[in-house]
């Protein structure tokens, strides 16, 4: 994928040595990640351009025996997020997605219960509900979880 505005190197493409584009610690982090068995658990990895210092999130995917790295520019309002915070958020979301994907098919009730539980854990909200909407646009709660002490 192309990386916009990284200074002297306008495009990062297939076969580009990351050490020519990213800072030493960033290239090192990418190199270590590429040797990790389950690379998706490490995403995103915060890296910095060698010439401009601009931050990017590197997101690594293993696809049919190859490794693909997507680079997303870090938005200015995201900069305070630490790499550890981004990694923790990604891991929590990945865990929730894996849990949902591992559910046996056929039970919409179980899917809703699991989804509500995962959203509750991810967000920390006091209450999370799943609704089923009917043709007349009214809804009924099909699954709900609340913090202890709240009325269901």
Phi, psi and omega in degrees: 000148178283143176246114182286146170053054176256019176098233184291338183254098186289335185223135173252118184228190181302129177087356180289133177283119184299338180293339179277345185251319188249157180302161180308307179298325179293314179298321179297316179298318178295316181299315179297318181297322182296336178272356182278138183300309182252077187300330183297337179288343181270346185291150346277156178250125180280123179232159180233139178296138182295319186272320184260340183079001182296140180273146176223153168264126173264128180238116187259136178231141173259120183230117180039055175081357179247161176250131178244133177241120174263140178243124179244127177299141177279127179287147183308321181286350178267346186306320180299339179295128180282161176299322179296320179294318178295318180296316180298317179299316180297316181298319179297316179294318180298320178298315180297316180296316179299317180297317179294319181292336183275353180293141175292149181284161173108346181239098178295325179297315179294320178299314179296316179300316181292318179299315179299316179299315182294316179296320178301313181291321182290320188266332184075013178297156178289330184213137175227133181227150171246134182247150168249123180262138182263171183302329180273014176072007172271154183238156174233145179285123178256343177203142182207146173219140179226160171293151181300143180097346178267148176288138176287000000 
